[in-house]
mmCIF file of C-alpha atoms in Angstrom:
data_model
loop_
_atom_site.group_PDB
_atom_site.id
_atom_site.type_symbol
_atom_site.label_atom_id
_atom_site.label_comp_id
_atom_site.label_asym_id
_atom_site.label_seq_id
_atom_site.Cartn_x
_atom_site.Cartn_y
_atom_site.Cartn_z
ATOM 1 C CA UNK A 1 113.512 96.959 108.397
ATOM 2 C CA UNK A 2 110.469 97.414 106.138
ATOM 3 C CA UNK A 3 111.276 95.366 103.259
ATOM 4 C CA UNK A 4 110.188 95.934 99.646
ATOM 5 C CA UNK A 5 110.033 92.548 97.658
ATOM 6 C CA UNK A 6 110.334 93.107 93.630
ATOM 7 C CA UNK A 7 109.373 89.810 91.710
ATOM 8 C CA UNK A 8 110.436 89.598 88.374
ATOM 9 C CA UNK A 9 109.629 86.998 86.147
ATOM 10 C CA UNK A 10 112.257 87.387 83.522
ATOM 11 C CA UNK A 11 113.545 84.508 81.521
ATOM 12 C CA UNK A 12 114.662 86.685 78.326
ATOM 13 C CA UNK A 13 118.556 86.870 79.340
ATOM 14 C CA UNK A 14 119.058 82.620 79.286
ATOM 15 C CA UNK A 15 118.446 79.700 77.245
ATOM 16 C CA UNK A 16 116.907 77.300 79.404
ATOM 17 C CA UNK A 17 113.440 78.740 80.581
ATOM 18 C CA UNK A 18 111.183 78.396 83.543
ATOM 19 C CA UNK A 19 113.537 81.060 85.827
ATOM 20 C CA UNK A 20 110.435 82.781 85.336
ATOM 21 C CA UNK A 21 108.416 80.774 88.034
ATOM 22 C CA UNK A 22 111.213 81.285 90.341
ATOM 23 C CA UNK A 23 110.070 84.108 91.946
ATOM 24 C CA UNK A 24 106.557 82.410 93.171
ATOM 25 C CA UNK A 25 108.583 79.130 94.227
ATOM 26 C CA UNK A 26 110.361 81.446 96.366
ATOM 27 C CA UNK A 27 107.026 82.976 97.622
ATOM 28 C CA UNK A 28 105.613 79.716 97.881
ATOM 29 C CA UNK A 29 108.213 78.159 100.119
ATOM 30 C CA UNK A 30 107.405 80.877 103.127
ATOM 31 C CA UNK A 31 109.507 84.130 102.369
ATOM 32 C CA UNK A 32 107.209 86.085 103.988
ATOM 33 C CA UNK A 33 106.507 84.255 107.050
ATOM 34 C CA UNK A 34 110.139 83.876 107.678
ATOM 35 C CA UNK A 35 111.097 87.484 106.915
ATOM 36 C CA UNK A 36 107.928 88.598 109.443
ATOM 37 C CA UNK A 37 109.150 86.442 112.217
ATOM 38 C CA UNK A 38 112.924 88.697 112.025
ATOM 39 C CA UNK A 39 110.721 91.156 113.284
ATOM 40 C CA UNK A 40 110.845 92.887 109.702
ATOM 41 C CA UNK A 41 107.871 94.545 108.030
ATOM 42 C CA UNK A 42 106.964 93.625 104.262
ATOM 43 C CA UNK A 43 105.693 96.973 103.134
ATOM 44 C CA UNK A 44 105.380 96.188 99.695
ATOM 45 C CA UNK A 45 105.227 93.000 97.383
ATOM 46 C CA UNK A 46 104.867 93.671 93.356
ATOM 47 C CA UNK A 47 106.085 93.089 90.093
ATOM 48 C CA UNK A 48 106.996 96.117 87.699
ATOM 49 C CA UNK A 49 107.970 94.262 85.007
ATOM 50 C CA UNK A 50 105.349 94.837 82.142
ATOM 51 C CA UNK A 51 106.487 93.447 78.924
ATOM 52 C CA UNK A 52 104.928 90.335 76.489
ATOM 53 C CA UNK A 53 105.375 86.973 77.137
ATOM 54 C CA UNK A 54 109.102 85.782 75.134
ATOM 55 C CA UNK A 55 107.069 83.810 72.696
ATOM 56 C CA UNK A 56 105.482 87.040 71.401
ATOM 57 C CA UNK A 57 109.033 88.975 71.230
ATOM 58 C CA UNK A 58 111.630 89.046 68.839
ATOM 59 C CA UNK A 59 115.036 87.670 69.358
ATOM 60 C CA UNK A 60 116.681 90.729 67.784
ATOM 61 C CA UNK A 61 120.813 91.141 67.653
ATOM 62 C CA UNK A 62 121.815 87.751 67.895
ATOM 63 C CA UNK A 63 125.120 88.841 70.414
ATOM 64 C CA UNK A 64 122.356 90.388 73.010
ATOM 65 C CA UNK A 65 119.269 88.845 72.524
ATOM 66 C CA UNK A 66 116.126 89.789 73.058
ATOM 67 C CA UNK A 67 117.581 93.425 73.845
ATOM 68 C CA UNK A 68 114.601 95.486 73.941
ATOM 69 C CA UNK A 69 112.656 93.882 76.081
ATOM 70 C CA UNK A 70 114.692 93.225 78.516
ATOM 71 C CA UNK A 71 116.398 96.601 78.562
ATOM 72 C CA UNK A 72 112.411 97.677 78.963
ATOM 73 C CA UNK A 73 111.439 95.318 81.612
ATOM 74 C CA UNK A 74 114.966 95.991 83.320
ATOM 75 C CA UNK A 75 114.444 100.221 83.141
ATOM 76 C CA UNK A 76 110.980 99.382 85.045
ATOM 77 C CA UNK A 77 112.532 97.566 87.810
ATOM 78 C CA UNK A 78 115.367 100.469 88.126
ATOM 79 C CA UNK A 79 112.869 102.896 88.551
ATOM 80 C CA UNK A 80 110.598 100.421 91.211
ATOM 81 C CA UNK A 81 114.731 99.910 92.882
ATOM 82 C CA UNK A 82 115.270 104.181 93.502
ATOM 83 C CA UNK A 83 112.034 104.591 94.814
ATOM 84 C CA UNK A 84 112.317 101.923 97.152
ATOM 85 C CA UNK A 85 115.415 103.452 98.881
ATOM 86 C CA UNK A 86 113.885 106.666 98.169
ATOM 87 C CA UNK A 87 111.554 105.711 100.508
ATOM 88 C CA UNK A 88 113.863 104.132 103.260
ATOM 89 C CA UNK A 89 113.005 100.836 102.235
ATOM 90 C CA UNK A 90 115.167 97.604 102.005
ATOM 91 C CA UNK A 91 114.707 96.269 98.378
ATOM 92 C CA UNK A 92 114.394 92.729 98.118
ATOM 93 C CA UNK A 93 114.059 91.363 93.986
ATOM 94 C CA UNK A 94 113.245 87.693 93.178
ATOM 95 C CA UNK A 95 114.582 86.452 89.534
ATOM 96 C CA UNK A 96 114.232 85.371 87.095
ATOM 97 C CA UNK A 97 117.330 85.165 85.194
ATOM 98 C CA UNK A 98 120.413 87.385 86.111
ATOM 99 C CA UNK A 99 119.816 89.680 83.536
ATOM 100 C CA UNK A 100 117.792 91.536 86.099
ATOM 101 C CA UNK A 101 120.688 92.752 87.631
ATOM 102 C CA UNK A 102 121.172 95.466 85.213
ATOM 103 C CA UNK A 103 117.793 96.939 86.840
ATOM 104 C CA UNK A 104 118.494 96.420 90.769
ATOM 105 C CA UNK A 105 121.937 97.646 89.903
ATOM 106 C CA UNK A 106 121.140 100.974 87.711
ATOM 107 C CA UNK A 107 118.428 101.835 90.769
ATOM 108 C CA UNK A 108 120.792 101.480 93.284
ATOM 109 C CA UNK A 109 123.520 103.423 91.498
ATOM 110 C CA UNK A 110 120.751 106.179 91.332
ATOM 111 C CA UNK A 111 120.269 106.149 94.599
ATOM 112 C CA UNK A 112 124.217 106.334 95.754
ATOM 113 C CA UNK A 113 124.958 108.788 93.077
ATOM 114 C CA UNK A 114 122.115 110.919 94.564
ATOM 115 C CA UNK A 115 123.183 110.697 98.051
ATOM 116 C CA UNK A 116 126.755 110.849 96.964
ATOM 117 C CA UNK A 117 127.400 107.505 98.299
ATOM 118 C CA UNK A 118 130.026 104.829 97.240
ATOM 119 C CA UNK A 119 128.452 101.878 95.665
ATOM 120 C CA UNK A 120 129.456 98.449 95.675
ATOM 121 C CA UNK A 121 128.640 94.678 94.446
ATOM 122 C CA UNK A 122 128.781 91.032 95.865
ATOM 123 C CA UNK A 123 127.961 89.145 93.231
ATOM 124 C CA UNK A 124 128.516 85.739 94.544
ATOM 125 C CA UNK A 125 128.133 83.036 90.871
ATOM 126 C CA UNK A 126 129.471 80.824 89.216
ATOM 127 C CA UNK A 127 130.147 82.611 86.276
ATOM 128 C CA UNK A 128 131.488 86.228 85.504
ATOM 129 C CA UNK A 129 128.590 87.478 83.376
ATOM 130 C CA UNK A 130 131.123 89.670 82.261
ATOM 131 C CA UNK A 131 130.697 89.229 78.841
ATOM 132 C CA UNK A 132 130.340 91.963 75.621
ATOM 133 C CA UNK A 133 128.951 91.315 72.283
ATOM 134 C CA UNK A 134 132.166 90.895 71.364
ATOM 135 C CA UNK A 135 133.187 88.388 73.604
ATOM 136 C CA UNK A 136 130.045 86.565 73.888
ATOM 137 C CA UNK A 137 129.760 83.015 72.710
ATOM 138 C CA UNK A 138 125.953 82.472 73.574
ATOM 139 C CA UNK A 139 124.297 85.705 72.858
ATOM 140 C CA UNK A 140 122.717 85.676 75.810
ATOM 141 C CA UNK A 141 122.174 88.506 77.715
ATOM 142 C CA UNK A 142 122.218 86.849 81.558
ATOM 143 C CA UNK A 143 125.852 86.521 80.573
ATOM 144 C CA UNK A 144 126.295 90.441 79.885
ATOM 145 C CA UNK A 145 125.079 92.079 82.864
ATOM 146 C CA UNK A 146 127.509 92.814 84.854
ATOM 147 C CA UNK A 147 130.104 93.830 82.116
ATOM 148 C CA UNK A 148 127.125 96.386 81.343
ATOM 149 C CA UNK A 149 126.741 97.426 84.902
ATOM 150 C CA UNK A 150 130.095 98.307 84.873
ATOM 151 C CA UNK A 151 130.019 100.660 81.237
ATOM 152 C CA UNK A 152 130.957 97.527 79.131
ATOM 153 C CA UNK A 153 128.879 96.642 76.296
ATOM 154 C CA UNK A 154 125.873 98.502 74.059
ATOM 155 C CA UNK A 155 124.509 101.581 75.076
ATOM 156 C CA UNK A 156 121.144 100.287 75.681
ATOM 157 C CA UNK A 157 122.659 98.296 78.118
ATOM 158 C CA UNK A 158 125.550 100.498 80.173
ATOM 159 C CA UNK A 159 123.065 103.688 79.905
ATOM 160 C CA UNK A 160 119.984 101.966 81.046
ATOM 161 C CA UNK A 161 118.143 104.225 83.406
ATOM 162 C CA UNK A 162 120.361 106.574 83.332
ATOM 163 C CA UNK A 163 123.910 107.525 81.449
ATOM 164 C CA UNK A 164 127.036 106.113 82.319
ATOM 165 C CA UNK A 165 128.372 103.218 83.899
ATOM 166 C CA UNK A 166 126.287 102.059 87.560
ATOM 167 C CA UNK A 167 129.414 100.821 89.503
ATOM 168 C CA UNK A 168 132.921 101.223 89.348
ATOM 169 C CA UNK A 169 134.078 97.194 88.467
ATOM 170 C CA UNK A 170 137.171 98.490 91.464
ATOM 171 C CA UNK A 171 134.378 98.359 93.889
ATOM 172 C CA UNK A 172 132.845 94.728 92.844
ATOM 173 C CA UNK A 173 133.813 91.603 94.401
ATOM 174 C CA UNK A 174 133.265 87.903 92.875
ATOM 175 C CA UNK A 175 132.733 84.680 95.130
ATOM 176 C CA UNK A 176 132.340 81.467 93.826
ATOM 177 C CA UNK A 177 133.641 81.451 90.168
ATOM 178 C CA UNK A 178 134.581 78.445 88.316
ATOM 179 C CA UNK A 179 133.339 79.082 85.155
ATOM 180 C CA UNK A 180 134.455 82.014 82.908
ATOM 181 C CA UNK A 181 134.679 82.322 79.090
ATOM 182 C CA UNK A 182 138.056 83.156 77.590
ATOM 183 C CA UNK A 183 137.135 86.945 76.469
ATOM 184 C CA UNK A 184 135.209 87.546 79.770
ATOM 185 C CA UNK A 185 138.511 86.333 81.921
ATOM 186 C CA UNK A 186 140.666 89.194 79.926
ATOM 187 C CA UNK A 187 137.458 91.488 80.331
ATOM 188 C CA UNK A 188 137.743 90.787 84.258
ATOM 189 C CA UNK A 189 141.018 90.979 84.932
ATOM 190 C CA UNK A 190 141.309 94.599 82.701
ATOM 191 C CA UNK A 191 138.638 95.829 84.685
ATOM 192 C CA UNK A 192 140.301 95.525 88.111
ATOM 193 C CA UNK A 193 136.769 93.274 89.895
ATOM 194 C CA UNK A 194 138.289 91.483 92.581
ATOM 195 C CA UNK A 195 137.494 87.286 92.412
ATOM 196 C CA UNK A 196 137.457 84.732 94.785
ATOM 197 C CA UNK A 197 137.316 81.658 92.716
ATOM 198 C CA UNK A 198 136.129 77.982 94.126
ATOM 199 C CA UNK A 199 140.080 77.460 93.697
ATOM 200 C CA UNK A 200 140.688 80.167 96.135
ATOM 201 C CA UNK A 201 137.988 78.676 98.455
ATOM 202 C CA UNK A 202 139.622 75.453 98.382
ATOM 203 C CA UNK A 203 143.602 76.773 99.136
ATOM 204 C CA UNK A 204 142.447 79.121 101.738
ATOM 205 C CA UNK A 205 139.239 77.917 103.516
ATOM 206 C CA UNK A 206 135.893 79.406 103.290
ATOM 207 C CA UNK A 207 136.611 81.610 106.574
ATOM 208 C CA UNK A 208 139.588 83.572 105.135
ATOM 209 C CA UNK A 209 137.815 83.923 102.068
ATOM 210 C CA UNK A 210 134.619 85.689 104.172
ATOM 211 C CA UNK A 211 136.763 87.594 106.181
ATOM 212 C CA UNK A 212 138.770 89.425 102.890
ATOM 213 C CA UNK A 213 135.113 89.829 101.525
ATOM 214 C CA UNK A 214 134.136 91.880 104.329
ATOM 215 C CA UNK A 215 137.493 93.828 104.660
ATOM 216 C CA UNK A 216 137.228 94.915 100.722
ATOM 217 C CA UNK A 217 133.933 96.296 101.401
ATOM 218 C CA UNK A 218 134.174 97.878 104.469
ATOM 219 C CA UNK A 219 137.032 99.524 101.963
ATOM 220 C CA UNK A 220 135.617 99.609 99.366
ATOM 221 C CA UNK A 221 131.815 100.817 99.420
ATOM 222 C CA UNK A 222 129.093 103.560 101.329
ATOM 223 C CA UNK A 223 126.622 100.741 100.432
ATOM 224 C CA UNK A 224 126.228 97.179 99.089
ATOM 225 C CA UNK A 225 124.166 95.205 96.791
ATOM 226 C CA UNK A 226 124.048 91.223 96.918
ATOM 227 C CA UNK A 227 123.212 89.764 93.575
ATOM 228 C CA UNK A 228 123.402 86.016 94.648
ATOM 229 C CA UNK A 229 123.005 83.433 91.757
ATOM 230 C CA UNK A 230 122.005 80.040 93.049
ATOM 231 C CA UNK A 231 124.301 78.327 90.360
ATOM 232 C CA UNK A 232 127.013 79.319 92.494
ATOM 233 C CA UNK A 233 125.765 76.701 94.729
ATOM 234 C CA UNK A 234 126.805 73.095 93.922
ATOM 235 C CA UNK A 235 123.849 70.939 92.580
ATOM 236 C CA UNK A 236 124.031 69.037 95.520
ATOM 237 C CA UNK A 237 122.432 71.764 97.498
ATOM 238 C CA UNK A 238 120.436 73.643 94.889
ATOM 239 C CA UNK A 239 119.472 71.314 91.880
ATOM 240 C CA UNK A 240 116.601 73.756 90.310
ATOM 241 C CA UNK A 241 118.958 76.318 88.790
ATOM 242 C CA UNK A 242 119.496 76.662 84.933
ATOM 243 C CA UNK A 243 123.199 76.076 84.924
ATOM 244 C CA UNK A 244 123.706 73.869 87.211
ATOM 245 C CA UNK A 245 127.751 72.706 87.411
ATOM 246 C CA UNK A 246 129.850 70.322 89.859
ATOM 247 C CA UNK A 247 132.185 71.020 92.854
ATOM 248 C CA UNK A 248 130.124 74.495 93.833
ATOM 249 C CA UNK A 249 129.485 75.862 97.185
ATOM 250 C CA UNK A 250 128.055 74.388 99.620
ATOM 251 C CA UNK A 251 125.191 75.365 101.769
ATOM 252 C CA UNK A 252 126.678 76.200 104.597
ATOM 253 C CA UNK A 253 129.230 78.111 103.166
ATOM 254 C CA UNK A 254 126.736 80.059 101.342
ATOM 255 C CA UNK A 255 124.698 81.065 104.632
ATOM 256 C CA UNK A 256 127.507 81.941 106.516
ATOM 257 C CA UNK A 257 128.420 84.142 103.960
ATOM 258 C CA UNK A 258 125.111 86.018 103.875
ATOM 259 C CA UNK A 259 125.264 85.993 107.542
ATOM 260 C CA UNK A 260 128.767 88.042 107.822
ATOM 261 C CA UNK A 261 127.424 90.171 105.183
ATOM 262 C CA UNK A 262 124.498 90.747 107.225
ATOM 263 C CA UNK A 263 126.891 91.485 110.272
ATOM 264 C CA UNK A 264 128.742 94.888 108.430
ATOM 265 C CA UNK A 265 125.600 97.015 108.190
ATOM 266 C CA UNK A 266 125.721 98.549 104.632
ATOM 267 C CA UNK A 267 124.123 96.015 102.678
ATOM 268 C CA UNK A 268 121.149 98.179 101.432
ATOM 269 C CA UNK A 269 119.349 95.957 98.769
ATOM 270 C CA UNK A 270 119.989 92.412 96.969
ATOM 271 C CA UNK A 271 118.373 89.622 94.562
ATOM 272 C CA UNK A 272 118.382 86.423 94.298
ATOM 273 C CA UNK A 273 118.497 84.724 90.717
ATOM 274 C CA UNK A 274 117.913 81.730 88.819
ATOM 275 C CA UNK A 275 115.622 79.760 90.612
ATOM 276 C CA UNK A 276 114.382 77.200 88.209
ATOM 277 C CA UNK A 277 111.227 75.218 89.993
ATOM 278 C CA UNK A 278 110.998 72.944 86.299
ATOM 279 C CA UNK A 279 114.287 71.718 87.030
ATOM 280 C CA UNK A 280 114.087 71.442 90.817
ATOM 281 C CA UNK A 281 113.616 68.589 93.735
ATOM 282 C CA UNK A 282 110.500 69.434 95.869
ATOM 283 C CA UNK A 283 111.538 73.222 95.973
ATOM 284 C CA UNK A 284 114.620 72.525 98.117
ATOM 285 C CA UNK A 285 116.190 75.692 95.680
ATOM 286 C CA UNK A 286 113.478 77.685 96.609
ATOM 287 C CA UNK A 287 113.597 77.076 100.147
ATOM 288 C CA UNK A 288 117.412 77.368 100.630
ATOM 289 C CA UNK A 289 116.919 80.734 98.832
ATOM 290 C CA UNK A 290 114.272 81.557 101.839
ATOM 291 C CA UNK A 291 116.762 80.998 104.455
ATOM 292 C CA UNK A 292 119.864 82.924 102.249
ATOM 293 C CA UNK A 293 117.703 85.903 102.216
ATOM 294 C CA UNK A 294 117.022 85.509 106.049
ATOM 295 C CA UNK A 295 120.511 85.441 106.866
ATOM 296 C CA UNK A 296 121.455 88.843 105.121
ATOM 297 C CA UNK A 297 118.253 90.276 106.598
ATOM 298 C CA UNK A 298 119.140 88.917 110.092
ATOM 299 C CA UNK A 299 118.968 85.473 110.858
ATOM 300 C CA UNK A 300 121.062 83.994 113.826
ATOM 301 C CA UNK A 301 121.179 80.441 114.776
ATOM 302 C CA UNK A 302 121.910 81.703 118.106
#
C-alpha cells in the first residue's frame, strides 16, 4: 500500500502533557523501516496541524477546553485525511492526544459519504470518550470525541469539517473498556455503540471477543477506521501513556487483534494515540505502537 503518515502533535484535549512528543517517539523507534520492509511505500510523512503552542492559547469554555484550537488544528488534519484517500492512499496519523480523532474521523466520513460508502469505527480504549459538556466531569476535550463524532456535543465539534454527524454510533464498536463516567455510560448505551468491556474479555476469552469484532464489521461497515489508544493497554505493557490504569490488555491480545483486523480487508485508515515518551520506560510504548501498526498493515509471524 502507499502509506500516508499524519503526525500530530496535539496535547490540547488532556491534562497531563507531553502526548505531544508521541508522534516522534513513534518515528524514532523505526516506523518507517518496519512499514518499508511489509513491502509498503511511505509516500508521504507531514504534519498539518498549524496552531500556537498551548501555553500561548486560551483555555476558553471550561466543559470543552481549549475548543478553538483544537477544532482548528483538528479541521486541518480532516482535510490532510480526504485527500489522502482521495488519492488512494492508506492514512496513517500519530497522536497526540485522542482528541485528534475528531479530524481522522470527519476526513474519513468525507470520504465514505462521497463514495457512498458505509463507515465504521474500532476504537479499541480504555475509556468511552463519549462524553458532552453536559456530562463531562474534566472538561477535557480527549474525553468528547467520539460522542462528537457521532453528532453529540457543540456544534463546533459534531459539524467540524463538514455538517452533521461523521459516523452512525450503530456502526462503532468498543474493545477494551473499563473505565466510563456515569453520564457517558447512559450516553453509550442510548446511542446503540456496541462494547466489549475488559469484563467481557475476561468471561469469554480474547478469541471470541476478536471473532464478534470482525463479524460486526464485516456487518456493519464499507470501510473501517482504527483509533487505537494505548491506555487500553495495561501499564505492564505500555507504561508511557497519560492515563495509565490496572488489569488492561495485554500485548498479545492487542496484536492479535490488529492482526485479524488486518485479515478482513476494509480497514482503510487508523491512529494511534497517547503515546506519552515523559512518562515512558526506554520507549517500549513507542515501540509496541511500531509493531501494532505493522500488524494492521500486514505483519505475520509466519
Amino acid at each position: 500500500m502507499n502509506i500516508h503518515i499524519i503526525e500530530m502533535p496535539l496535547d490540547f484535549g488532556a491534562s497531563r502533557h507531553g502526548s505531544d512528543m508521541g508522534p516522534s517517539a513513534i518515528r524514532l523507534a523505526g516506523l518507517r523501516a518496519k512499514l518499508e520492509s511489509l513491502g509498503h511505500s511511505l509516500v508521504k510523512y507531514n504534519s498539518p496541524m498549524r496552531i500556537h503552542p498551548q501555553e500561548y492559547e486560551e483555555v476558553g469554555n471550561p466543559k470543552a477546553k481549549y475548543l478553538k484550537p483544537i477544532a482548528a488544528a483538528c479541521t486541518q488534519l480532516a482535510k490532510e485525511i480526504d485527500e489522502s484517500f482521495a488519492a488512494g492512499e492508506f492514512p496513517l496519523t500519530l497522536g497526540g492526544d485522542h482528541s485528534i480523532v475528531l479530524g481522522t474521523l470527519a476526513g474519513a466520513a468525507a470520504s465514505a459519504k462521497r463514495n457512498d460508502q458505509k463507515l465504521g469505527v474500532l476504537y479499541v480504549d480504555a475509556h468511552g470518550d463519549f462524553n458532552t459538556p453536559e456530562t463531562t466531569l474534566s472538561g477535557n476535550i480527549h474525553g468528547e470525541c467520539l460522542a462528537a463524532s457521532c453528532g453529540l456535543g457543540l456544534p463546533e465539534l459534531t459539524n467540524l469539517y463538514f455538517d452533521g454527524r461523521k459516523v452512525d454510533p450503530l456502526n462503532v464498536c468498543f474493545v477494551g473498556i473499563r473505565d466510563l463516567d456515569p453520564g457517558e455510560k447512559e450516553l453509550m448505551r442510548k446511542s446503540g455503540v456496541t462494547v466489549f468491556t475488559m469484563s467481557d474479555i475476561e468471561r469469554q476469552g480474547f478469541p471470541s471477543v476478536v471473532k464478534q469484532v470482525v463479524f460486526f464489521f464485516k456487518t456493519h461497515a464499507d470501510i473501517v477506521h482504527v483509533s487505537f489508544d494505548m491506555d487500553v493497554l495495561d501499564p505492564m505493557f505500555a507504561p508511557g501513556t497519560g492515563i495509565p490504569l490496572p488489569a488492561g490488555m495485554t500485548n498479545r491480545e492487542a496484536l492479535l487483534l490488529m492482526e485479524e483486523m488486518s485479515d478482513t480487508g476494509i480497514v482503510k485508515s487508523a491512529d494511534i494515540v497517547e503515546v506519552n515518551p515523559i512518562l515512558d520506560v526506554r520507549n517500549q510504548t513507542a515501540v509496541l505502537a511500531v509493531s501494532l501498526a505493522a500488524r494492521l498493515l500486514g505483519e505475520k509471524l509466519y
